[in-house]
Coordinates of C-alpha atoms in Angstrom, one line a residue:
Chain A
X21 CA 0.0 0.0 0.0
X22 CA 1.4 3.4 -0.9
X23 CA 1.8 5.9 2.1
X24 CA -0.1 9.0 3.3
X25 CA 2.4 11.2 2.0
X26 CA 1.9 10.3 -1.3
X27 CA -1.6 10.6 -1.1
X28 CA -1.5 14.0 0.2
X29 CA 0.7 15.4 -2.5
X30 CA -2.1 14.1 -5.0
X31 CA -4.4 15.8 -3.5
X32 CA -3.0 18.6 -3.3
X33 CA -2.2 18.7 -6.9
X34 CA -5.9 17.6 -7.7
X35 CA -6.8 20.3 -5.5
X36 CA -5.0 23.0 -7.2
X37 CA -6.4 21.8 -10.5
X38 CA -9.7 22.2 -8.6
X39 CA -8.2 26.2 -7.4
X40 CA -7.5 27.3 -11.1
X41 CA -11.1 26.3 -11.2
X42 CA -12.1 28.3 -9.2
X43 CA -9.6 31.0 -10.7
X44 CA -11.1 30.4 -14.4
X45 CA -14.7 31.5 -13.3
X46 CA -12.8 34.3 -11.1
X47 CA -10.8 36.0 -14.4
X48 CA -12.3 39.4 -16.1
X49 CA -10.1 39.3 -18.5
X50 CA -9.8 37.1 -21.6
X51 CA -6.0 36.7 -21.4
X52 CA -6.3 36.2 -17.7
X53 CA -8.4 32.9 -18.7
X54 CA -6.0 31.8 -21.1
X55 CA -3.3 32.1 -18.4
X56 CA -5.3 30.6 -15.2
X57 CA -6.1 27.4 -18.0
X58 CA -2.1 26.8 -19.4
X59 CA -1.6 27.0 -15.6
X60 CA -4.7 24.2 -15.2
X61 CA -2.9 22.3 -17.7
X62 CA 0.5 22.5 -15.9
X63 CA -1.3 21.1 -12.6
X64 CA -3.2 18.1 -14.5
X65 CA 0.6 17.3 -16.0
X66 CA 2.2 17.8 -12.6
X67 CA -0.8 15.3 -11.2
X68 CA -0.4 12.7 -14.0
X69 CA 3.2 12.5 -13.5
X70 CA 2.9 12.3 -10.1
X71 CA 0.6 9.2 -10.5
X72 CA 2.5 7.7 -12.7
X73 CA 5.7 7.6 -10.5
X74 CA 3.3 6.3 -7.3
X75 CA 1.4 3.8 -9.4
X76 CA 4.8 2.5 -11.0
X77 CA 2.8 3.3 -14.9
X78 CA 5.0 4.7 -17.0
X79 CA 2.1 5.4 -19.6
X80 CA 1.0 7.9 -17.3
X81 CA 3.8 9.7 -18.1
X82 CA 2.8 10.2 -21.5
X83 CA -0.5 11.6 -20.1
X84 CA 1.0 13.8 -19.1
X85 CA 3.6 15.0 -21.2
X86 CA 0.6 15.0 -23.9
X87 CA -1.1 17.7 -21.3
X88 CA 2.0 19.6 -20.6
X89 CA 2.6 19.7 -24.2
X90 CA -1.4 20.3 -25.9
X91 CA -3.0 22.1 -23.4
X92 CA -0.3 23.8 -21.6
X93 CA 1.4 25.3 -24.8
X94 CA -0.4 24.9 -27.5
X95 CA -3.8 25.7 -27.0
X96 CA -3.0 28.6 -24.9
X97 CA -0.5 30.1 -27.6
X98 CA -3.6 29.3 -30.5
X99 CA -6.3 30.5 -28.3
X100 CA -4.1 33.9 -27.5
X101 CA -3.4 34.3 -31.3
X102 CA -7.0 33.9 -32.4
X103 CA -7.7 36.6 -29.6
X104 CA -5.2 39.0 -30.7
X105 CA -6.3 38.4 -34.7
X106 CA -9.5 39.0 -34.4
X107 CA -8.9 41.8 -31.6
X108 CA -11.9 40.9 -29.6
X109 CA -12.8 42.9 -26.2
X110 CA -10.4 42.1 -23.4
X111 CA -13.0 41.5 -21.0
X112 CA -15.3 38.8 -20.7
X113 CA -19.4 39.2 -20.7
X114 CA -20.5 37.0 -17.8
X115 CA -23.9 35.8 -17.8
X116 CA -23.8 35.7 -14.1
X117 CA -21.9 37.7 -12.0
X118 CA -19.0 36.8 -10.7
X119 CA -19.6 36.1 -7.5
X120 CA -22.7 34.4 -8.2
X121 CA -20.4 32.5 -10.1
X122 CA -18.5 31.0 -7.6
X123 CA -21.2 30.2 -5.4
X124 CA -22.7 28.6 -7.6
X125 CA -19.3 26.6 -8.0
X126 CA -18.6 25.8 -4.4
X127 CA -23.1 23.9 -4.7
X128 CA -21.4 22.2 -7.4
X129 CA -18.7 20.8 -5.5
X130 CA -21.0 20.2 -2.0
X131 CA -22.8 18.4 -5.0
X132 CA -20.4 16.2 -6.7
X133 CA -19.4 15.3 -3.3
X134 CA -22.8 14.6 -2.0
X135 CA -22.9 12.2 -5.4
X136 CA -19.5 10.5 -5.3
X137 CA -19.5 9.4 -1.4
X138 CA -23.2 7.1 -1.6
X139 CA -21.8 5.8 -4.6
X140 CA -18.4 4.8 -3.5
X141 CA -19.1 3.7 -0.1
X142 CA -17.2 0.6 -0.8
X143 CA -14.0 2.1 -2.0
X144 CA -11.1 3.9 -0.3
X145 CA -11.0 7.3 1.1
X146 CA -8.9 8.5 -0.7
X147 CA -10.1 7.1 -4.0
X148 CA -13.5 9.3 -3.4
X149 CA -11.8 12.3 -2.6
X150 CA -10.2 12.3 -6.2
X151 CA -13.2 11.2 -7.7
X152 CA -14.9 14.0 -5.9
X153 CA -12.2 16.4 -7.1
X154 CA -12.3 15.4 -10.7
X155 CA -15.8 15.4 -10.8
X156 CA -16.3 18.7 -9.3
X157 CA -13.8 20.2 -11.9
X158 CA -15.9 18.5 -15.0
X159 CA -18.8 20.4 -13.3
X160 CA -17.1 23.7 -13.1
X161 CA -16.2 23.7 -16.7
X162 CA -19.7 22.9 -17.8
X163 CA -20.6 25.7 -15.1
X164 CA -17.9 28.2 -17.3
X165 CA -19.1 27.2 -20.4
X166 CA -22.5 28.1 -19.3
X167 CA -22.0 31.5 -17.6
X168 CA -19.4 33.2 -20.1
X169 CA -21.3 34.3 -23.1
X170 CA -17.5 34.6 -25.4
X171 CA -17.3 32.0 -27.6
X172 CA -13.1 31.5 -26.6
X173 CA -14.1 31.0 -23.3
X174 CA -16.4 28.5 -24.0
X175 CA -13.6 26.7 -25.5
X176 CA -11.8 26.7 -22.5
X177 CA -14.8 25.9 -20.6
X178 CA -14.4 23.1 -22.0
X179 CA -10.9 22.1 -22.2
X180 CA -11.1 22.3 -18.4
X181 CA -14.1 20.4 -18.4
X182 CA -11.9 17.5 -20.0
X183 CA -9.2 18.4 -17.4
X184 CA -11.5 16.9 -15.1
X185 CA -12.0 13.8 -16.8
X186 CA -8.0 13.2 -17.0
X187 CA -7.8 13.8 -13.4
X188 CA -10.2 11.4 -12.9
X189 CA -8.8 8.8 -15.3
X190 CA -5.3 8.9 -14.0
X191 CA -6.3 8.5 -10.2
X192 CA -8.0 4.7 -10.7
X193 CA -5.4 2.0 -11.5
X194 CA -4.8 1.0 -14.9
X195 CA -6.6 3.6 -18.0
X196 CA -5.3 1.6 -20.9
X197 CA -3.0 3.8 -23.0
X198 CA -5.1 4.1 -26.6
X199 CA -8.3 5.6 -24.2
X200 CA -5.8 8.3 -22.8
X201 CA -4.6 8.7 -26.4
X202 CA -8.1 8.8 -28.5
X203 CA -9.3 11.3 -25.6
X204 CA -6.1 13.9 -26.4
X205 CA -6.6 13.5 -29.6
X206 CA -10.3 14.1 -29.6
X207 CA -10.1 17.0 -27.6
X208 CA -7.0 18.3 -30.4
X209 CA -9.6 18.0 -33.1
X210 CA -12.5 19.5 -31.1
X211 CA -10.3 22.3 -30.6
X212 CA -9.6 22.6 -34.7
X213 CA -13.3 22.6 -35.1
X214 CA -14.1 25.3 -32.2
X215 CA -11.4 27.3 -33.9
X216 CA -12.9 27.3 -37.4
X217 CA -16.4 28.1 -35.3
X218 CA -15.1 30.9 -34.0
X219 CA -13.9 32.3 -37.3
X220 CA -18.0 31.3 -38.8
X221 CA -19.3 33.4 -35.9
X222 CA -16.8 36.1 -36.0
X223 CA -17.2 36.4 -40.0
X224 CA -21.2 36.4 -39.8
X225 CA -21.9 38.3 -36.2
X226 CA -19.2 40.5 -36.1
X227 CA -18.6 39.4 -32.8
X228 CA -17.8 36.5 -30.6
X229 CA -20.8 36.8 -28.6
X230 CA -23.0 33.6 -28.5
X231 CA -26.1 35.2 -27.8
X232 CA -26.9 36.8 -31.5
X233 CA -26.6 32.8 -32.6
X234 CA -30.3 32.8 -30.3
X235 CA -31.9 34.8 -32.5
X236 CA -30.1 33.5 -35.8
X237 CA -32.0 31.3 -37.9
X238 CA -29.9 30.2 -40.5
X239 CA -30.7 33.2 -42.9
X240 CA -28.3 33.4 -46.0
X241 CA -25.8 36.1 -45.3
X242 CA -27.0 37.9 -48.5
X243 CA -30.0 38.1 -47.0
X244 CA -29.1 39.8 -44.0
X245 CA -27.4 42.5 -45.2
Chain B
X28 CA 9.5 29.5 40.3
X29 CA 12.9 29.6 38.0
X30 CA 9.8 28.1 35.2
X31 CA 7.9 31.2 36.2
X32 CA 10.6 33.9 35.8
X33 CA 11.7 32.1 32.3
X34 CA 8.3 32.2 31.3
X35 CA 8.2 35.9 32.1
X36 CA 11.2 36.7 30.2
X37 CA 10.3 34.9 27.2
X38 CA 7.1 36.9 26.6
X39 CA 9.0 40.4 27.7
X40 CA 11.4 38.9 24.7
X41 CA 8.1 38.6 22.5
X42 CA 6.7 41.6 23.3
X43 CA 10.1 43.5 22.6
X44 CA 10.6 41.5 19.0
X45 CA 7.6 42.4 17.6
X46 CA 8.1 45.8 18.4
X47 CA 11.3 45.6 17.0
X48 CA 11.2 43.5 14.0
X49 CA 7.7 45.1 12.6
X50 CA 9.2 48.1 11.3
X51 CA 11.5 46.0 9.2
X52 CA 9.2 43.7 8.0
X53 CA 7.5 46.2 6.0
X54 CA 11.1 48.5 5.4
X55 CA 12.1 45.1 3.7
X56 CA 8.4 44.9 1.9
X57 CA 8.7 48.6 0.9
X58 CA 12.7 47.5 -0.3
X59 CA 11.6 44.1 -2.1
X60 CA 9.1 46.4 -4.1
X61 CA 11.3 49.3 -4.8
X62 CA 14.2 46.6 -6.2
X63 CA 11.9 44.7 -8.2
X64 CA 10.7 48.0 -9.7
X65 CA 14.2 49.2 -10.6
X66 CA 14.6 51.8 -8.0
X67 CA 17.1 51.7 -5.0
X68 CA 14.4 52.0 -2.4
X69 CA 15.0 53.0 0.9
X70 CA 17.1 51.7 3.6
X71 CA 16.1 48.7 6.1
X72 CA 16.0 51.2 8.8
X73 CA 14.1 54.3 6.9
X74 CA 10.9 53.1 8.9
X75 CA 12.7 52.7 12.1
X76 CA 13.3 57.0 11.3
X77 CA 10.3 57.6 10.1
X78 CA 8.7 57.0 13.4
X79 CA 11.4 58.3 15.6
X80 CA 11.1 61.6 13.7
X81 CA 7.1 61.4 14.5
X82 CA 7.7 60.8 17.7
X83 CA 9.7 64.0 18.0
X84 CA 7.3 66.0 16.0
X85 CA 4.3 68.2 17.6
X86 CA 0.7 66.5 17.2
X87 CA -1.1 69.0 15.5
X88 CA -5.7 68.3 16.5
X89 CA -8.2 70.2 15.1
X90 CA -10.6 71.8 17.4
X91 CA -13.4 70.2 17.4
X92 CA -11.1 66.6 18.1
X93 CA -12.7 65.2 20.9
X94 CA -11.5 62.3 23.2
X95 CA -12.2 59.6 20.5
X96 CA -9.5 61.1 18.5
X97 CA -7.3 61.6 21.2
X98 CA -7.1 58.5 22.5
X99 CA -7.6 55.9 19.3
X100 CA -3.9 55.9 18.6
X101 CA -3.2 54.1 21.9
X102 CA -5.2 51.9 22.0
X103 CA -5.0 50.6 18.8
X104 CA -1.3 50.5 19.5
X105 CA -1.5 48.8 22.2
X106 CA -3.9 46.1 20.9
X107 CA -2.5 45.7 18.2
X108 CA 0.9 45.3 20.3
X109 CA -1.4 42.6 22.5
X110 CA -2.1 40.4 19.7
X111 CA 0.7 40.3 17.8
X112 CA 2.7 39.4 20.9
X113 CA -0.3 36.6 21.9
X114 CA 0.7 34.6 18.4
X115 CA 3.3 32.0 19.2
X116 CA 6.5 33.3 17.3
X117 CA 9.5 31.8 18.4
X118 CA 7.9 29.5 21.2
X119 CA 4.6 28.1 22.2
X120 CA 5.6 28.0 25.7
X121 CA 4.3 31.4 26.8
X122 CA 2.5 32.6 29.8
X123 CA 0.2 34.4 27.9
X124 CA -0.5 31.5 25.3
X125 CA -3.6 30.2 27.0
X126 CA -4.9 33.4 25.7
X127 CA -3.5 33.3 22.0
X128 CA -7.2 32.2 21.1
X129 CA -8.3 32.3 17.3
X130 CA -11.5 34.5 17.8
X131 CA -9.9 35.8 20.6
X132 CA -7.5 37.3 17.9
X133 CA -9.9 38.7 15.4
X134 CA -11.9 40.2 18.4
X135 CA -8.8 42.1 19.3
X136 CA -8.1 43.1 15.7
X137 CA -12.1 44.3 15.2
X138 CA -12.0 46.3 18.1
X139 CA -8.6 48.1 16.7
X140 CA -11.0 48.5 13.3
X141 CA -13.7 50.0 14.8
X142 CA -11.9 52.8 16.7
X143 CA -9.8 53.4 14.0
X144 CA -13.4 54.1 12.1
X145 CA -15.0 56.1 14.6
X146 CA -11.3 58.1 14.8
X147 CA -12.0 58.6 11.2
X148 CA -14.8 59.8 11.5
X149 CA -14.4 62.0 14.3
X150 CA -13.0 65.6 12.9
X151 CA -16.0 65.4 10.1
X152 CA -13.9 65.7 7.5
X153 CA -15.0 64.3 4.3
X154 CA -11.8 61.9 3.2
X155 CA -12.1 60.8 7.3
X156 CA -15.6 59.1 6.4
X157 CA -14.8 57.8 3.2
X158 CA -11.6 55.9 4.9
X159 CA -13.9 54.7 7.6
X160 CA -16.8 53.7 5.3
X161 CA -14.6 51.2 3.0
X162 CA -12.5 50.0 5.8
X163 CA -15.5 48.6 7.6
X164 CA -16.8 47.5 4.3
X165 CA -13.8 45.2 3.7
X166 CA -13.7 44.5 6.9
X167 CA -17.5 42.9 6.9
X168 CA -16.3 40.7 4.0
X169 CA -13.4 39.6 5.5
X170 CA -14.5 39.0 9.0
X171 CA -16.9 35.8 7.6
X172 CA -13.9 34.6 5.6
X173 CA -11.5 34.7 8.7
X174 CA -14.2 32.8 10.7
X175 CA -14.3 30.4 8.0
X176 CA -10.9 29.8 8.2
X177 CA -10.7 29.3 11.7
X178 CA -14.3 27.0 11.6
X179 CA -12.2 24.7 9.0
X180 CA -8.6 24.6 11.5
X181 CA -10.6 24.0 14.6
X182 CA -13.2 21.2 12.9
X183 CA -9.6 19.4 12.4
X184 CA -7.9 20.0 15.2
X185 CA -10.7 20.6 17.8
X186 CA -8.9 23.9 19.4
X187 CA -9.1 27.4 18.2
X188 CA -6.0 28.3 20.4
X189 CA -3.0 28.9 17.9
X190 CA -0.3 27.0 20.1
X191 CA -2.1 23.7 20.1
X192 CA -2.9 24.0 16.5
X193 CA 0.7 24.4 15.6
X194 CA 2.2 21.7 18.5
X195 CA -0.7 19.5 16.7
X196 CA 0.7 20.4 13.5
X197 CA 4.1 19.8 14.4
X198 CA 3.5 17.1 16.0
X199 CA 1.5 14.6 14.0
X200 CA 2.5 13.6 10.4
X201 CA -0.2 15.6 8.5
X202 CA 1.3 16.2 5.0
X203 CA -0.5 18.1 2.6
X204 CA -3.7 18.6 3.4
X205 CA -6.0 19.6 0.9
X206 CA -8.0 20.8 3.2
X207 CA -5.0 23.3 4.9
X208 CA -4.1 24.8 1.4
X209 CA -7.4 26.2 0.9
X210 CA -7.2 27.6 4.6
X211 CA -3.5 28.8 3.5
X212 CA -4.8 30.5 0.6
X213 CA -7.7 32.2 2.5
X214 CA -6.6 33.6 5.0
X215 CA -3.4 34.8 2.9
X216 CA -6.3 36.7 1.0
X217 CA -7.7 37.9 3.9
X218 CA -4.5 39.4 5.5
X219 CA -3.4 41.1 2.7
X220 CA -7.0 42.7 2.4
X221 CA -6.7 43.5 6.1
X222 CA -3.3 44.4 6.1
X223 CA -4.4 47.3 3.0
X224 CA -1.9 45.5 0.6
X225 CA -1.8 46.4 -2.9
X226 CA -4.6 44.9 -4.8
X227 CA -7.0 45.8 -1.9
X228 CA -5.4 49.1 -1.3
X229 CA -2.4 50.7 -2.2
X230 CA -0.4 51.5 1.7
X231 CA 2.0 54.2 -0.5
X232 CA -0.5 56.2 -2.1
X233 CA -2.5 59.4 -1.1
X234 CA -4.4 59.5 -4.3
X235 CA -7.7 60.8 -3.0
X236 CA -9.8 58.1 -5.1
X237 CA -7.9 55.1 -3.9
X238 CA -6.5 55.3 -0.1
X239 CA -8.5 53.3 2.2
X240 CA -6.4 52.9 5.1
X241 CA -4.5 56.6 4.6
X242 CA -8.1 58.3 4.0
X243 CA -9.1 57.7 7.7
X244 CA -5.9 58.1 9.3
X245 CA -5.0 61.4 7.3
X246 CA -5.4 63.7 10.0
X247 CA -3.1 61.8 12.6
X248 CA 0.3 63.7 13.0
X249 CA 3.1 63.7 15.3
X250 CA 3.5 61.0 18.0
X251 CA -0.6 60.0 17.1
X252 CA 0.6 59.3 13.8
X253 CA 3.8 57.4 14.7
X254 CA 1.1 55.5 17.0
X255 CA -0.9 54.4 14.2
X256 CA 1.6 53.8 11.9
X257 CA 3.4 51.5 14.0
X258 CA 0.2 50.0 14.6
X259 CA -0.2 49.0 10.7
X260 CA 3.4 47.6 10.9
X261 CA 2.4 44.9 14.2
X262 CA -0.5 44.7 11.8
X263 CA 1.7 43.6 9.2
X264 CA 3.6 41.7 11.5
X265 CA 0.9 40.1 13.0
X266 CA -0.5 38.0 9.9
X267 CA 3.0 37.3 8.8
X268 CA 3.4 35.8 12.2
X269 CA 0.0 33.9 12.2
X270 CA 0.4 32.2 9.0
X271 CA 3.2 31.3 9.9
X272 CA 2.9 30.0 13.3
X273 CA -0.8 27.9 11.7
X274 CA 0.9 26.5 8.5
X275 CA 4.7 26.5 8.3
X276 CA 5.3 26.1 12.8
X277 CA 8.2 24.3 12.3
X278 CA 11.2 25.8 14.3
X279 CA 9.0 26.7 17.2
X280 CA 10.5 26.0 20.2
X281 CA 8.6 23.8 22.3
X282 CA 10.0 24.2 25.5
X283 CA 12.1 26.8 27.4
X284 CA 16.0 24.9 26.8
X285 CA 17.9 27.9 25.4
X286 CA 19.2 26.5 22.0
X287 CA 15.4 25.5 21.0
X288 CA 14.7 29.4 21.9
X289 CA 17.4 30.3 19.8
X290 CA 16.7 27.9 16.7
X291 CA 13.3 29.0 17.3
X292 CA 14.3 32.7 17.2
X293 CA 16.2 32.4 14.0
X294 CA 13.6 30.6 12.3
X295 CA 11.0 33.1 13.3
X296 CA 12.9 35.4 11.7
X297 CA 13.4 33.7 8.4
X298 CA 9.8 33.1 8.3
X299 CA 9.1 36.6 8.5
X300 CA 11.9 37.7 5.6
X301 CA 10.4 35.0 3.4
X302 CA 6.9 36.4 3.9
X303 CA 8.1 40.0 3.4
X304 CA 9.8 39.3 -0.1
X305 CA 7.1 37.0 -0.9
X306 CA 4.5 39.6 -0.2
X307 CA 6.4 42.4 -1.7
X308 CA 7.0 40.2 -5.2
X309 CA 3.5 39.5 -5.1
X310 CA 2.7 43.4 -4.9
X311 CA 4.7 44.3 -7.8
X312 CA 3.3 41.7 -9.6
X313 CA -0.5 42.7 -9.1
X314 CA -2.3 46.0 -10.0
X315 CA -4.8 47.5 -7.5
X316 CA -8.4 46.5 -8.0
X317 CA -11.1 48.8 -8.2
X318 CA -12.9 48.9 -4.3
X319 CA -16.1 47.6 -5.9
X320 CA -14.2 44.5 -6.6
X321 CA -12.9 43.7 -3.3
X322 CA -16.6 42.2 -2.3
X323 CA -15.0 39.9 -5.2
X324 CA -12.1 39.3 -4.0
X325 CA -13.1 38.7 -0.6
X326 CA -16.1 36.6 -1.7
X327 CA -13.3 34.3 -3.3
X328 CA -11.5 34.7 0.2
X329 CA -14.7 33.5 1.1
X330 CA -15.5 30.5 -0.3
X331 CA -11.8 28.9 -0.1
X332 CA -12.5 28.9 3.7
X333 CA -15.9 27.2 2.9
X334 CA -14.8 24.7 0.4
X335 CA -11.8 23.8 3.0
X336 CA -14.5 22.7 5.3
X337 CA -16.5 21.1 2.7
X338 CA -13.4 18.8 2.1
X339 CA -12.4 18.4 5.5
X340 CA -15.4 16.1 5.3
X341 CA -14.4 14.5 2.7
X342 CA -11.0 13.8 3.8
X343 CA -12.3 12.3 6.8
X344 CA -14.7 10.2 5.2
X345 CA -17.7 11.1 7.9

């Protein structure tokens, strides 16, 4: 059996990853997101790595180098390029306040708790508490993605959502190697595709604000103007 | 009775090194900042002057100052002197540590607050009330967050007295504790908002928009003013000296032998030139925040302290 120690140092690395959370649905400003999710990234790496060495799996290692490497460079840099091309507003439109925010965040994570511990009654400790963790964080990016109105922070609503679901694939024994590679992959393409969405809406609307797309229809363009 | 005197001493020795290592905690914050910025900054020992030429200098009152005005700067002194010398710095063998009570703590700082407001106040003049006003507004959101904080330590460790919490946390084998590091973060929040630190309020300034803490205290001078000012240093002083003696307490001397006392000096010390850089790297790094953002801020403080306690269930599996 591995010792407390080790256990306590992932948790505390699942729990920072929970923090930028937190910090994601905290951030004004668009590049203040970008940073507080590379950051995210960095934490799920740090977290993979760190299970890989306790659980003796050197696949995990890939896991993580694949986040360090994806999420913590290269979908920052692309995400910060696409904002500085299309020289969108630095501040983001919340649909929510802030602070409603991240009350609403801390229900979520009384909830995911209240959800994982009946189901995991059987299990270790310290197996819930990282499935509590992980699946707190998937809630809090479905909770982003919900309250930001900017279509690039939807993205990396998102991307932390799947943050979430990494966490909580690396903390169980044994995620078999193609899974871990199909999901990064996956998420690489659904980031291709929310990039050539953003250049759709920002060609047609003018704007990277989801809320015209309510009121669209599907009207030809020549129509609209 | 020998146990009695040493105990004596060693809190006359507290009492003394707060008083005399406050003012260059925040000369080194003031230094850190003024490097970092490319300047030369002022010497370890500038606040050390500053307040001995106060102390020299008339205290000019209006003349409608009455008694409240007069007599804030004492007291806020000397509670602020209290509480920073209750917090176990070098040693948790101290008479008064029986005392060195978590709430008992925040009491004595809200008390400070709230004749430092009505001080403010007092002359009528219009900066006065707008120093008072915010102050007590940050201080309603960060009074909850505190109590959060200590509601999370005390769930764990079933004491809100500071020198069992940090002989518990020297003691047992606790690690990381997820639950800790949210508590860490909160109440680092909540002391620099307390503490008028830069993204909360800008302790340098006298921009009439901005100052918080400077607004009410603007129409101190002479020994008053040295009063207060020292007063924000122990301040300063104080949460380096909390967080430090809750989260990092290793080094604290556990019992009266004279080289514990003296590795628990030194470390005390180190603790507090760590914080100080640490605090003043995190001030150049950050801009100031408008005041109607602090309820944000301090919200955030807020629900750290809460989700802490949400986890410390967890963690124990109850």
């Amino acid at each position: 059996m591995i010792g407390r120690i080790e256990f306590d140092i992932a948790h505390a690395l699942s729990a920072s990853v929970l923090l930028l959370s937190f910090a994601l649905l905290y951030q004004r400003r668009v590049s203040g997101v970008i940073e507080a999710f590379a950051l995210q990234a960095v934490a799920v790496a740090a977290a993979a790595a760190w299970q890989a060495f306790t659980q003796d799996a050197p696949h995990l290692y890939i896991t993580a180098l694949i986040a360090l490497l994806f999420k913590a460079m290269v979908i920052p840099i692309a995400l910060s390029r696409i904002v500085r091309k299309l020289g969108m507003h630095k501040t983001i439109e919340t649909v929510l306040g802030v602070n409603l925010a991240l009350l609403a965040g801390v229900g979520l994570v009384a909830l995911s708790i209240l959800l994982v511990f009946p189901a995991t009654s059987v299990a270790a400790v310290l197996t819930r508490e990282n499935l509590a963790l992980a699946l707190s964080i998937v809630l809090l990016g479905l909770l982003m993605m919900i309250t930001r109105r900017n279509a690039v922070t939807q993205v990396i609503g998102f991307m932390s959502l799947e943050n979430g679901l990494v966490l909580a694939a690396v903390g169980v024994k044994g995620m078999p190697l193609v899974v871990e590679m199909s999901i990064a992959f996956s998420v690489l393409i659904a980031f291709l595709v929310f990039g050539m969405f953003i250049f759709r809406i920002r060609e047609r609307f003018d704007t990277l604000d989801l809320q015209y797309l309510e009121a669209f229809r599907g009207d030809h363009q020549s129509e609209r103007s | 009775m020998t146990g009695a005197i040493v105990a004596i001493v060693l809190q006359l020795a507290q009492l003394g090194l707060v008083l005399v290592l406050a003012p260059a905690a925040t000369g080194l914050v003031r230094l850190v900042k003024a490097r970092l910025l490319g300047r030369r900054g002022p010497p370890l020992v500038q606040p050390y002057r500053d307040l001995a030429k106060l102390l020299r200098k008339e205290a000019v009152m209006a003349d409608n100052a009455s008694w409240v005005y007069r007599v804030t700067p004492y007291i806020v002194f000397a509670l602020l002197w209290l509480a920073a010398a209750l917090v176990p710095t070098f040693t948790t063998r101290l008479p008064f540590s029986p005392a060195a009570d978590l709430i008992a703590l925040v009491a004595l700082l809200g008390s400070a607050r709230f004749l430092q407001a009505l001080a403010g106040m007092d002359v009528g003049t219009s900066f006065g009330g707008i120093g008072s006003s915010r102050e007590m507004m940050i201080a309603t959101l960060a009074e909850p967050a505190v109590l959060m904080v200590i509601f999370t330590i005390s769930l764990f460790i079933h004491s809100t007295s500071i020198p069992s919490i940090a002989e518990f946390v020297l003691g047992s084998e606790v690690g990381i504790r997820v639950s800790f590091l949210l508590a860490l973060i909160s109440l680092t929040m909540v002391a620099i908002a307390e503490t008028g630190r830069i993204p909360i309020d800008n302790p340098a300034t006298h921009l009439e928009l901005t100052m918080v803490h400077e607004a009410m205290v603007l129409e101190y001078s002479g020994r008053h003013l040295a009063l207060i000012e020292a007063a924000g240093m122990l301040r300063l002083l104080f949460y380096l000296s909390l967080i430090a003696g809750i989260f990092v307490p290793w080094g604290l001397a556990e019992s009266g032998a004279g080289p514990a006392i003296a590795i628990g000096v030194a470390a005390y010390v180190a603790k507090t030139v760590g914080g100080s850089i640490l605090l003043g790297v995190f001030e150049v790094s950050i801009a100031k925040m408008r005041v109607f953002r602090v309820a944000e801020f301090l919200g955030g403080a807020l629900l750290l302290g809460l989700l802490g306690a949400i986890f410390l269930y967890v963690s124990t599996g109850t």
